[in-house]
């Protein structure tokens, strides 16, 4: 009998092939004229929202703590990347990638500073304090002159290469999923399930809570850097508490704790409003009704805490084939 690790090693190349096939399909649709610049702008927004949703899923889903300041970390990443690119130290794709790392580091440092005192609280109290920190970050950005104040920053060097965004998003999601399914991720997950038992087992809960918060902030900063260099103009008002709620809705809709659920909901909640632009008067009504219906019939989210697994899908297919073979053998004997 094959071990689980052997099966998983065979699944990884299949997943890579599927990602390449998806990219190839998008490029094919573009080459035959079915996708234009507008469609690619929507696709880049989808990729940014995927990084945002999966990064928030680390604290909300895996750690089990509701935070409402994710837009604050996104804004730190956006402004850090914008200021770096405006400085002209490194331009082009090298500058783009350096700005992503710089944005992630700045956001994670602030995440650690905020996380150490904030994560001593739980539930509603943690949600309120992270909401307050997010608004403090926004107000400070508007206060200082070097961030452009209330006017924001414009003429940011842009990168609108879909291939680059696609690669960054895939790498970001793979890294987040790998970390959260590692030994450290299981320690974070144990805190969500039973913090008292985790402490009794010798797990440093303060360290792992802060660790999860910092990782989540790091990738939120990367998403912010992608956002800033996608549109070329940023304004602190965009990163208010409404943006944090939008990201949280993506996580809850997909299923708290499910990375694939966050990806699916990020895609759906980005594409649906764009698809309904032709119904401008009723767009938000339809959008809200869709969310309400999903929450009524799927209160745990689209995937709950489950992940879409190629291993389970392949095993289910094999079991069905075996059952059909057994049924056919029994039928032929009768």
mmCIF file of C-alpha atoms in Angstrom:
data_model
loop_
_atom_site.group_PDB
_atom_site.id
_atom_site.type_symbol
_atom_site.label_atom_id
_atom_site.label_comp_id
_atom_site.label_asym_id
_atom_site.label_seq_id
_atom_site.Cartn_x
_atom_site.Cartn_y
_atom_site.Cartn_z
ATOM 1 C CA UNK A 1 0.000 0.000 0.000
ATOM 2 C CA UNK A 2 1.355 3.425 -0.994
ATOM 3 C CA UNK A 3 2.066 5.934 1.750
ATOM 4 C CA UNK A 4 0.248 9.253 1.880
ATOM 5 C CA UNK A 5 3.490 11.169 1.240
ATOM 6 C CA UNK A 6 4.138 9.139 -1.932
ATOM 7 C CA UNK A 7 0.638 9.893 -3.216
ATOM 8 C CA UNK A 8 1.005 13.604 -2.398
ATOM 9 C CA UNK A 9 4.344 13.801 -4.265
ATOM 10 C CA UNK A 10 2.574 12.515 -7.370
ATOM 11 C CA UNK A 11 -0.239 15.043 -6.925
ATOM 12 C CA UNK A 12 2.070 18.081 -6.873
ATOM 13 C CA UNK A 13 3.124 17.732 -10.555
ATOM 14 C CA UNK A 14 -0.542 17.293 -11.501
ATOM 15 C CA UNK A 15 -1.423 20.515 -9.681
ATOM 16 C CA UNK A 16 1.437 22.312 -11.440
ATOM 17 C CA UNK A 17 0.264 21.007 -14.811
ATOM 18 C CA UNK A 18 -3.297 22.211 -14.106
ATOM 19 C CA UNK A 19 -2.018 25.684 -13.187
ATOM 20 C CA UNK A 20 0.004 25.823 -16.399
ATOM 21 C CA UNK A 21 -3.026 24.632 -18.383
ATOM 22 C CA UNK A 22 -5.184 27.361 -16.797
ATOM 23 C CA UNK A 23 -2.603 29.981 -17.718
ATOM 24 C CA UNK A 24 -2.376 28.549 -21.230
ATOM 25 C CA UNK A 25 -6.171 28.683 -21.587
ATOM 26 C CA UNK A 26 -6.230 32.358 -20.579
ATOM 27 C CA UNK A 27 -3.464 33.171 -23.057
ATOM 28 C CA UNK A 28 -5.279 31.227 -25.788
ATOM 29 C CA UNK A 29 -8.503 33.146 -25.164
ATOM 30 C CA UNK A 30 -6.495 36.366 -25.340
ATOM 31 C CA UNK A 31 -4.801 35.393 -28.613
ATOM 32 C CA UNK A 32 -8.143 34.716 -30.349
ATOM 33 C CA UNK A 33 -9.582 38.014 -29.121
ATOM 34 C CA UNK A 34 -12.021 36.756 -26.451
ATOM 35 C CA UNK A 35 -10.119 38.558 -23.686
ATOM 36 C CA UNK A 36 -9.215 42.245 -23.934
ATOM 37 C CA UNK A 37 -7.419 44.732 -21.672
ATOM 38 C CA UNK A 38 -10.544 45.206 -19.534
ATOM 39 C CA UNK A 39 -10.822 41.463 -18.892
ATOM 40 C CA UNK A 40 -7.144 41.335 -17.912
ATOM 41 C CA UNK A 41 -7.618 44.247 -15.499
ATOM 42 C CA UNK A 42 -10.409 42.226 -13.835
ATOM 43 C CA UNK A 43 -8.198 39.127 -13.764
ATOM 44 C CA UNK A 44 -5.378 41.066 -12.093
ATOM 45 C CA UNK A 45 -7.856 42.322 -9.486
ATOM 46 C CA UNK A 46 -8.978 38.719 -8.952
ATOM 47 C CA UNK A 47 -5.369 37.677 -8.305
ATOM 48 C CA UNK A 48 -4.853 40.513 -5.803
ATOM 49 C CA UNK A 49 -8.047 39.574 -3.973
ATOM 50 C CA UNK A 50 -6.972 35.920 -3.862
ATOM 51 C CA UNK A 51 -3.786 36.909 -2.021
ATOM 52 C CA UNK A 52 -5.789 39.158 0.330
ATOM 53 C CA UNK A 53 -8.425 36.520 1.108
ATOM 54 C CA UNK A 54 -5.977 33.663 1.652
ATOM 55 C CA UNK A 55 -3.742 35.837 3.856
ATOM 56 C CA UNK A 56 -6.676 36.875 6.059
ATOM 57 C CA UNK A 57 -7.736 33.224 6.193
ATOM 58 C CA UNK A 58 -4.563 32.537 8.187
ATOM 59 C CA UNK A 59 -5.747 34.600 11.166
ATOM 60 C CA UNK A 60 -9.508 34.199 10.782
ATOM 61 C CA UNK A 61 -9.652 30.597 9.580
ATOM 62 C CA UNK A 62 -6.520 28.826 10.795
ATOM 63 C CA UNK A 63 -5.911 30.796 13.994
ATOM 64 C CA UNK A 64 -9.630 31.365 14.627
ATOM 65 C CA UNK A 65 -9.372 35.048 15.579
ATOM 66 C CA UNK A 66 -11.573 37.685 13.925
ATOM 67 C CA UNK A 67 -9.477 40.672 12.802
ATOM 68 C CA UNK A 68 -10.817 43.747 11.025
ATOM 69 C CA UNK A 69 -7.617 45.635 10.268
ATOM 70 C CA UNK A 70 -6.403 43.724 7.221
ATOM 71 C CA UNK A 71 -6.824 46.739 4.938
ATOM 72 C CA UNK A 72 -4.345 48.570 7.180
ATOM 73 C CA UNK A 73 -1.611 46.038 6.387
ATOM 74 C CA UNK A 74 -2.581 46.214 2.723
ATOM 75 C CA UNK A 75 -2.166 50.003 2.817
ATOM 76 C CA UNK A 76 1.286 49.718 4.430
ATOM 77 C CA UNK A 77 2.374 47.420 1.631
ATOM 78 C CA UNK A 78 0.865 49.663 -1.038
ATOM 79 C CA UNK A 79 2.547 52.838 0.256
ATOM 80 C CA UNK A 80 5.890 51.121 0.919
ATOM 81 C CA UNK A 81 5.983 49.752 -2.640
ATOM 82 C CA UNK A 82 4.801 53.049 -4.131
ATOM 83 C CA UNK A 83 7.452 55.104 -2.320
ATOM 84 C CA UNK A 84 10.174 52.631 -3.268
ATOM 85 C CA UNK A 85 9.197 52.620 -6.946
ATOM 86 C CA UNK A 86 8.841 56.427 -6.995
ATOM 87 C CA UNK A 87 12.378 56.728 -5.615
ATOM 88 C CA UNK A 88 13.715 55.184 -8.830
ATOM 89 C CA UNK A 89 16.392 53.125 -7.051
ATOM 90 C CA UNK A 90 15.494 49.970 -8.997
ATOM 91 C CA UNK A 91 13.070 50.042 -11.909
ATOM 92 C CA UNK A 92 11.346 47.428 -14.041
ATOM 93 C CA UNK A 93 10.623 43.865 -12.941
ATOM 94 C CA UNK A 94 13.570 43.700 -10.479
ATOM 95 C CA UNK A 95 12.167 46.777 -8.748
ATOM 96 C CA UNK A 96 8.688 45.247 -8.762
ATOM 97 C CA UNK A 97 9.849 42.093 -6.974
ATOM 98 C CA UNK A 98 12.001 44.020 -4.505
ATOM 99 C CA UNK A 99 9.022 46.267 -3.730
ATOM 100 C CA UNK A 100 6.877 43.198 -2.988
ATOM 101 C CA UNK A 101 9.393 41.874 -0.463
ATOM 102 C CA UNK A 102 9.873 45.323 1.084
ATOM 103 C CA UNK A 103 6.095 45.810 1.350
ATOM 104 C CA UNK A 104 5.694 42.416 3.019
ATOM 105 C CA UNK A 105 8.476 43.106 5.525
ATOM 106 C CA UNK A 106 7.081 46.525 6.509
ATOM 107 C CA UNK A 107 3.562 45.124 6.932
ATOM 108 C CA UNK A 108 4.789 42.118 8.950
ATOM 109 C CA UNK A 109 6.879 44.289 11.307
ATOM 110 C CA UNK A 110 3.838 46.449 12.048
ATOM 111 C CA UNK A 111 1.794 43.238 12.325
ATOM 112 C CA UNK A 112 4.121 41.967 15.041
ATOM 113 C CA UNK A 113 4.006 45.304 16.894
ATOM 114 C CA UNK A 114 0.214 45.315 16.784
ATOM 115 C CA UNK A 115 -0.200 41.574 17.282
ATOM 116 C CA UNK A 116 1.725 41.218 20.554
ATOM 117 C CA UNK A 117 -0.709 43.358 22.611
ATOM 118 C CA UNK A 118 -3.825 42.816 20.474
ATOM 119 C CA UNK A 119 -3.761 39.014 20.433
ATOM 120 C CA UNK A 120 -4.076 38.892 24.215
ATOM 121 C CA UNK A 121 -7.729 39.655 23.521
ATOM 122 C CA UNK A 122 -10.314 37.388 21.899
ATOM 123 C CA UNK A 123 -13.566 37.557 19.984
ATOM 124 C CA UNK A 124 -15.332 40.904 19.742
ATOM 125 C CA UNK A 125 -12.620 42.711 21.706
ATOM 126 C CA UNK A 126 -9.921 41.613 19.246
ATOM 127 C CA UNK A 127 -12.123 42.588 16.282
ATOM 128 C CA UNK A 128 -12.659 46.068 17.719
ATOM 129 C CA UNK A 129 -9.005 46.704 18.565
ATOM 130 C CA UNK A 130 -7.772 45.537 15.133
ATOM 131 C CA UNK A 131 -10.421 47.725 13.504
ATOM 132 C CA UNK A 132 -9.085 50.645 15.551
ATOM 133 C CA UNK A 133 -5.473 49.885 14.596
ATOM 134 C CA UNK A 134 -6.463 49.732 10.926
ATOM 135 C CA UNK A 135 -8.061 53.162 11.158
ATOM 136 C CA UNK A 136 -5.036 54.542 13.047
ATOM 137 C CA UNK A 137 -2.786 53.386 10.202
ATOM 138 C CA UNK A 138 -5.050 55.080 7.652
ATOM 139 C CA UNK A 139 -5.135 58.369 9.609
ATOM 140 C CA UNK A 140 -1.345 58.386 10.059
ATOM 141 C CA UNK A 141 -0.848 57.813 6.329
ATOM 142 C CA UNK A 142 -3.062 60.832 5.615
ATOM 143 C CA UNK A 143 -1.204 62.911 8.219
ATOM 144 C CA UNK A 144 2.390 62.620 6.963
ATOM 145 C CA UNK A 145 3.584 64.624 3.977
ATOM 146 C CA UNK A 146 5.947 61.981 2.574
ATOM 147 C CA UNK A 147 2.952 59.665 1.976
ATOM 148 C CA UNK A 148 1.152 62.369 -0.002
ATOM 149 C CA UNK A 149 -1.228 63.210 2.834
ATOM 150 C CA UNK A 150 -4.909 63.157 1.984
ATOM 151 C CA UNK A 151 -4.072 63.449 -1.731
ATOM 152 C CA UNK A 152 -2.355 60.071 -1.813
ATOM 153 C CA UNK A 153 0.359 59.114 -4.312
ATOM 154 C CA UNK A 154 0.015 59.179 -8.077
ATOM 155 C CA UNK A 155 2.241 58.446 -11.077
ATOM 156 C CA UNK A 156 3.418 55.200 -9.484
ATOM 157 C CA UNK A 157 5.386 53.072 -11.999
ATOM 158 C CA UNK A 158 2.932 50.357 -13.003
ATOM 159 C CA UNK A 159 3.325 46.673 -13.805
ATOM 160 C CA UNK A 160 0.351 45.289 -15.693
ATOM 161 C CA UNK A 161 1.940 42.036 -16.815
ATOM 162 C CA UNK A 162 -0.645 39.314 -16.133
ATOM 163 C CA UNK A 163 2.015 36.578 -16.222
ATOM 164 C CA UNK A 164 3.966 38.252 -13.411
ATOM 165 C CA UNK A 165 0.823 38.694 -11.302
ATOM 166 C CA UNK A 166 -0.170 35.083 -11.938
ATOM 167 C CA UNK A 167 3.232 33.723 -10.854
ATOM 168 C CA UNK A 168 3.329 35.924 -7.728
ATOM 169 C CA UNK A 169 -0.186 34.841 -6.721
ATOM 170 C CA UNK A 170 0.547 31.131 -7.218
ATOM 171 C CA UNK A 171 3.796 31.367 -5.229
ATOM 172 C CA UNK A 172 2.113 33.366 -2.446
ATOM 173 C CA UNK A 173 -0.765 30.882 -2.051
ATOM 174 C CA UNK A 174 1.586 27.876 -2.187
ATOM 175 C CA UNK A 175 3.841 29.420 0.470
ATOM 176 C CA UNK A 176 0.903 30.266 2.749
ATOM 177 C CA UNK A 177 -0.600 26.807 2.382
ATOM 178 C CA UNK A 178 2.789 25.129 2.954
ATOM 179 C CA UNK A 179 3.465 27.134 6.117
ATOM 180 C CA UNK A 180 -0.019 26.548 7.525
ATOM 181 C CA UNK A 181 0.150 22.785 6.900
ATOM 182 C CA UNK A 182 3.643 22.496 8.383
ATOM 183 C CA UNK A 183 4.523 21.811 12.021
ATOM 184 C CA UNK A 184 4.159 25.522 12.785
ATOM 185 C CA UNK A 185 0.795 25.660 11.051
ATOM 186 C CA UNK A 186 -0.484 22.691 13.052
ATOM 187 C CA UNK A 187 0.550 24.494 16.226
ATOM 188 C CA UNK A 188 -1.508 27.513 15.125
ATOM 189 C CA UNK A 189 -4.419 25.221 14.276
ATOM 190 C CA UNK A 190 -4.270 23.599 17.714
ATOM 191 C CA UNK A 191 -4.727 27.037 19.299
ATOM 192 C CA UNK A 192 -7.926 27.507 17.299
ATOM 193 C CA UNK A 193 -9.279 24.122 18.331
ATOM 194 C CA UNK A 194 -8.378 24.299 22.045
ATOM 195 C CA UNK A 195 -6.035 26.942 23.400
ATOM 196 C CA UNK A 196 -5.971 25.516 26.929
ATOM 197 C CA UNK A 197 -4.977 22.086 25.622
ATOM 198 C CA UNK A 198 -2.315 23.718 23.454
ATOM 199 C CA UNK A 199 -0.778 25.455 26.462
ATOM 200 C CA UNK A 200 -0.877 22.178 28.408
ATOM 201 C CA UNK A 201 0.945 20.489 25.493
ATOM 202 C CA UNK A 202 3.789 22.978 25.740
ATOM 203 C CA UNK A 203 2.903 25.158 22.746
ATOM 204 C CA UNK A 204 3.936 28.805 23.103
ATOM 205 C CA UNK A 205 0.563 30.292 22.178
ATOM 206 C CA UNK A 206 1.743 33.916 22.293
ATOM 207 C CA UNK A 207 4.551 33.156 19.854
ATOM 208 C CA UNK A 208 2.376 31.231 17.410
ATOM 209 C CA UNK A 209 -0.454 33.757 17.517
ATOM 210 C CA UNK A 210 2.013 36.530 16.676
ATOM 211 C CA UNK A 211 3.626 34.282 14.042
ATOM 212 C CA UNK A 212 0.278 33.748 12.284
ATOM 213 C CA UNK A 213 -0.525 37.457 12.517
ATOM 214 C CA UNK A 214 2.874 38.393 11.022
ATOM 215 C CA UNK A 215 2.574 35.901 8.140
ATOM 216 C CA UNK A 216 -0.936 37.165 7.386
ATOM 217 C CA UNK A 217 0.271 40.795 7.432
ATOM 218 C CA UNK A 218 3.285 39.953 5.237
ATOM 219 C CA UNK A 219 1.146 38.641 2.388
ATOM 220 C CA UNK A 220 -1.423 41.423 2.845
ATOM 221 C CA UNK A 221 1.473 43.829 2.288
ATOM 222 C CA UNK A 222 2.412 41.974 -0.897
ATOM 223 C CA UNK A 223 -1.197 42.253 -2.105
ATOM 224 C CA UNK A 224 -1.084 45.984 -1.354
ATOM 225 C CA UNK A 225 2.105 46.371 -3.391
ATOM 226 C CA UNK A 226 0.484 44.529 -6.302
ATOM 227 C CA UNK A 227 -2.571 46.787 -6.002
ATOM 228 C CA UNK A 228 -0.514 50.009 -6.012
ATOM 229 C CA UNK A 229 1.488 49.005 -9.083
ATOM 230 C CA UNK A 230 -1.578 47.715 -10.872
ATOM 231 C CA UNK A 231 -3.462 51.030 -10.879
ATOM 232 C CA UNK A 232 -0.631 53.545 -10.376
ATOM 233 C CA UNK A 233 -2.614 55.717 -7.925
ATOM 234 C CA UNK A 234 -3.373 55.098 -4.259
ATOM 235 C CA UNK A 235 -5.420 56.972 -1.701
ATOM 236 C CA UNK A 236 -5.651 56.130 2.008
ATOM 237 C CA UNK A 237 -9.461 56.332 1.887
ATOM 238 C CA UNK A 238 -9.508 53.165 -0.235
ATOM 239 C CA UNK A 239 -8.014 51.236 2.705
ATOM 240 C CA UNK A 240 -10.736 52.071 5.229
ATOM 241 C CA UNK A 241 -12.664 49.598 7.366
ATOM 242 C CA UNK A 242 -15.048 48.870 4.467
ATOM 243 C CA UNK A 243 -12.151 47.265 2.609
ATOM 244 C CA UNK A 244 -11.406 45.081 5.640
ATOM 245 C CA UNK A 245 -15.040 43.975 5.731
ATOM 246 C CA UNK A 246 -14.929 43.138 2.008
ATOM 247 C CA UNK A 247 -11.915 40.876 2.533
ATOM 248 C CA UNK A 248 -13.535 39.253 5.574
ATOM 249 C CA UNK A 249 -16.673 38.499 3.542
ATOM 250 C CA UNK A 250 -14.505 36.621 1.032
ATOM 251 C CA UNK A 251 -13.043 34.450 3.801
ATOM 252 C CA UNK A 252 -16.388 33.752 5.477
ATOM 253 C CA UNK A 253 -18.100 33.006 2.178
ATOM 254 C CA UNK A 254 -15.399 30.564 1.111
ATOM 255 C CA UNK A 255 -15.272 28.844 4.483
ATOM 256 C CA UNK A 256 -13.099 29.898 7.412
ATOM 257 C CA UNK A 257 -10.039 27.669 7.366
ATOM 258 C CA UNK A 258 -10.265 26.661 3.699
ATOM 259 C CA UNK A 259 -7.659 28.144 1.347
ATOM 260 C CA UNK A 260 -9.406 26.820 -1.752
ATOM 261 C CA UNK A 261 -12.673 28.232 -0.401
ATOM 262 C CA UNK A 262 -11.047 31.665 -0.043
ATOM 263 C CA UNK A 263 -9.749 31.420 -3.613
ATOM 264 C CA UNK A 264 -13.175 30.491 -5.000
ATOM 265 C CA UNK A 265 -14.975 33.241 -3.064
ATOM 266 C CA UNK A 266 -12.362 35.850 -4.058
ATOM 267 C CA UNK A 267 -12.937 34.947 -7.702
ATOM 268 C CA UNK A 268 -16.736 34.979 -7.338
ATOM 269 C CA UNK A 269 -16.954 38.221 -5.340
ATOM 270 C CA UNK A 270 -14.674 40.016 -7.806
ATOM 271 C CA UNK A 271 -16.282 38.740 -10.998
ATOM 272 C CA UNK A 272 -19.972 38.976 -9.971
ATOM 273 C CA UNK A 273 -20.017 42.784 -9.412
ATOM 274 C CA UNK A 274 -18.165 43.278 -12.706
ATOM 275 C CA UNK A 275 -20.569 40.965 -14.557
ATOM 276 C CA UNK A 276 -23.519 42.932 -13.173
ATOM 277 C CA UNK A 277 -22.253 46.374 -14.242
ATOM 278 C CA UNK A 278 -24.843 46.384 -17.013
ATOM 279 C CA UNK A 279 -27.526 46.381 -14.313
ATOM 280 C CA UNK A 280 -26.164 49.404 -12.483
ATOM 281 C CA UNK A 281 -29.427 50.154 -10.647
ATOM 282 C CA UNK A 282 -29.834 46.613 -9.337
ATOM 283 C CA UNK A 283 -26.227 45.438 -9.193
ATOM 284 C CA UNK A 284 -25.679 45.725 -5.432
ATOM 285 C CA UNK A 285 -29.156 44.310 -4.686
ATOM 286 C CA UNK A 286 -28.431 41.178 -6.724
ATOM 287 C CA UNK A 287 -24.938 40.941 -5.236
ATOM 288 C CA UNK A 288 -26.317 41.176 -1.681
ATOM 289 C CA UNK A 289 -29.046 38.615 -2.391
ATOM 290 C CA UNK A 290 -26.452 36.147 -3.669
ATOM 291 C CA UNK A 291 -24.451 36.544 -0.449
ATOM 292 C CA UNK A 292 -27.570 36.134 1.721
ATOM 293 C CA UNK A 293 -28.689 32.991 -0.115
ATOM 294 C CA UNK A 294 -25.256 31.412 0.168
ATOM 295 C CA UNK A 295 -25.109 32.137 3.889
ATOM 296 C CA UNK A 296 -28.608 30.690 4.388
ATOM 297 C CA UNK A 297 -27.997 27.453 2.493
ATOM 298 C CA UNK A 298 -24.242 27.164 3.205
ATOM 299 C CA UNK A 299 -23.710 28.829 6.613
ATOM 300 C CA UNK A 300 -20.269 27.273 6.918
ATOM 301 C CA UNK A 301 -19.162 28.781 3.606
ATOM 302 C CA UNK A 302 -18.728 27.202 0.198
ATOM 303 C CA UNK A 303 -16.217 24.591 1.395
ATOM 304 C CA UNK A 304 -16.490 24.916 5.184
ATOM 305 C CA UNK A 305 -13.097 23.980 6.610
ATOM 306 C CA UNK A 306 -12.396 21.512 3.825
ATOM 307 C CA UNK A 307 -9.903 21.875 1.000
ATOM 308 C CA UNK A 308 -10.328 20.796 -2.585
ATOM 309 C CA UNK A 309 -8.029 17.796 -2.827
ATOM 310 C CA UNK A 310 -6.814 16.156 -6.026
ATOM 311 C CA UNK A 311 -5.855 13.120 -3.941
ATOM 312 C CA UNK A 312 -9.419 12.656 -2.686
ATOM 313 C CA UNK A 313 -10.827 13.294 -6.158
ATOM 314 C CA UNK A 314 -8.560 10.695 -7.770
ATOM 315 C CA UNK A 315 -9.223 8.165 -4.982
ATOM 316 C CA UNK A 316 -12.982 8.705 -5.315
ATOM 317 C CA UNK A 317 -12.746 8.163 -9.068
ATOM 318 C CA UNK A 318 -10.752 4.947 -8.554
ATOM 319 C CA UNK A 319 -13.246 3.661 -5.963
ATOM 320 C CA UNK A 320 -16.147 4.354 -8.317
ATOM 321 C CA UNK A 321 -14.353 2.473 -11.096
ATOM 322 C CA UNK A 322 -13.754 -0.473 -8.769
ATOM 323 C CA UNK A 323 -17.406 -0.516 -7.711
ATOM 324 C CA UNK A 324 -18.484 -0.472 -11.364
ATOM 325 C CA UNK A 325 -16.090 -3.338 -12.106
ATOM 326 C CA UNK A 326 -17.450 -5.397 -9.211
ATOM 327 C CA UNK A 327 -21.029 -4.678 -10.255
ATOM 328 C CA UNK A 328 -20.284 -5.676 -13.865
ATOM 329 C CA UNK A 329 -18.635 -8.939 -12.718
ATOM 330 C CA UNK A 330 -21.636 -9.806 -10.544
ATOM 331 C CA UNK A 331 -24.022 -8.982 -13.396
ATOM 332 C CA UNK A 332 -22.125 -11.211 -15.831
ATOM 333 C CA UNK A 333 -22.233 -14.158 -13.410
ATOM 334 C CA UNK A 334 -25.993 -13.955 -12.967
#
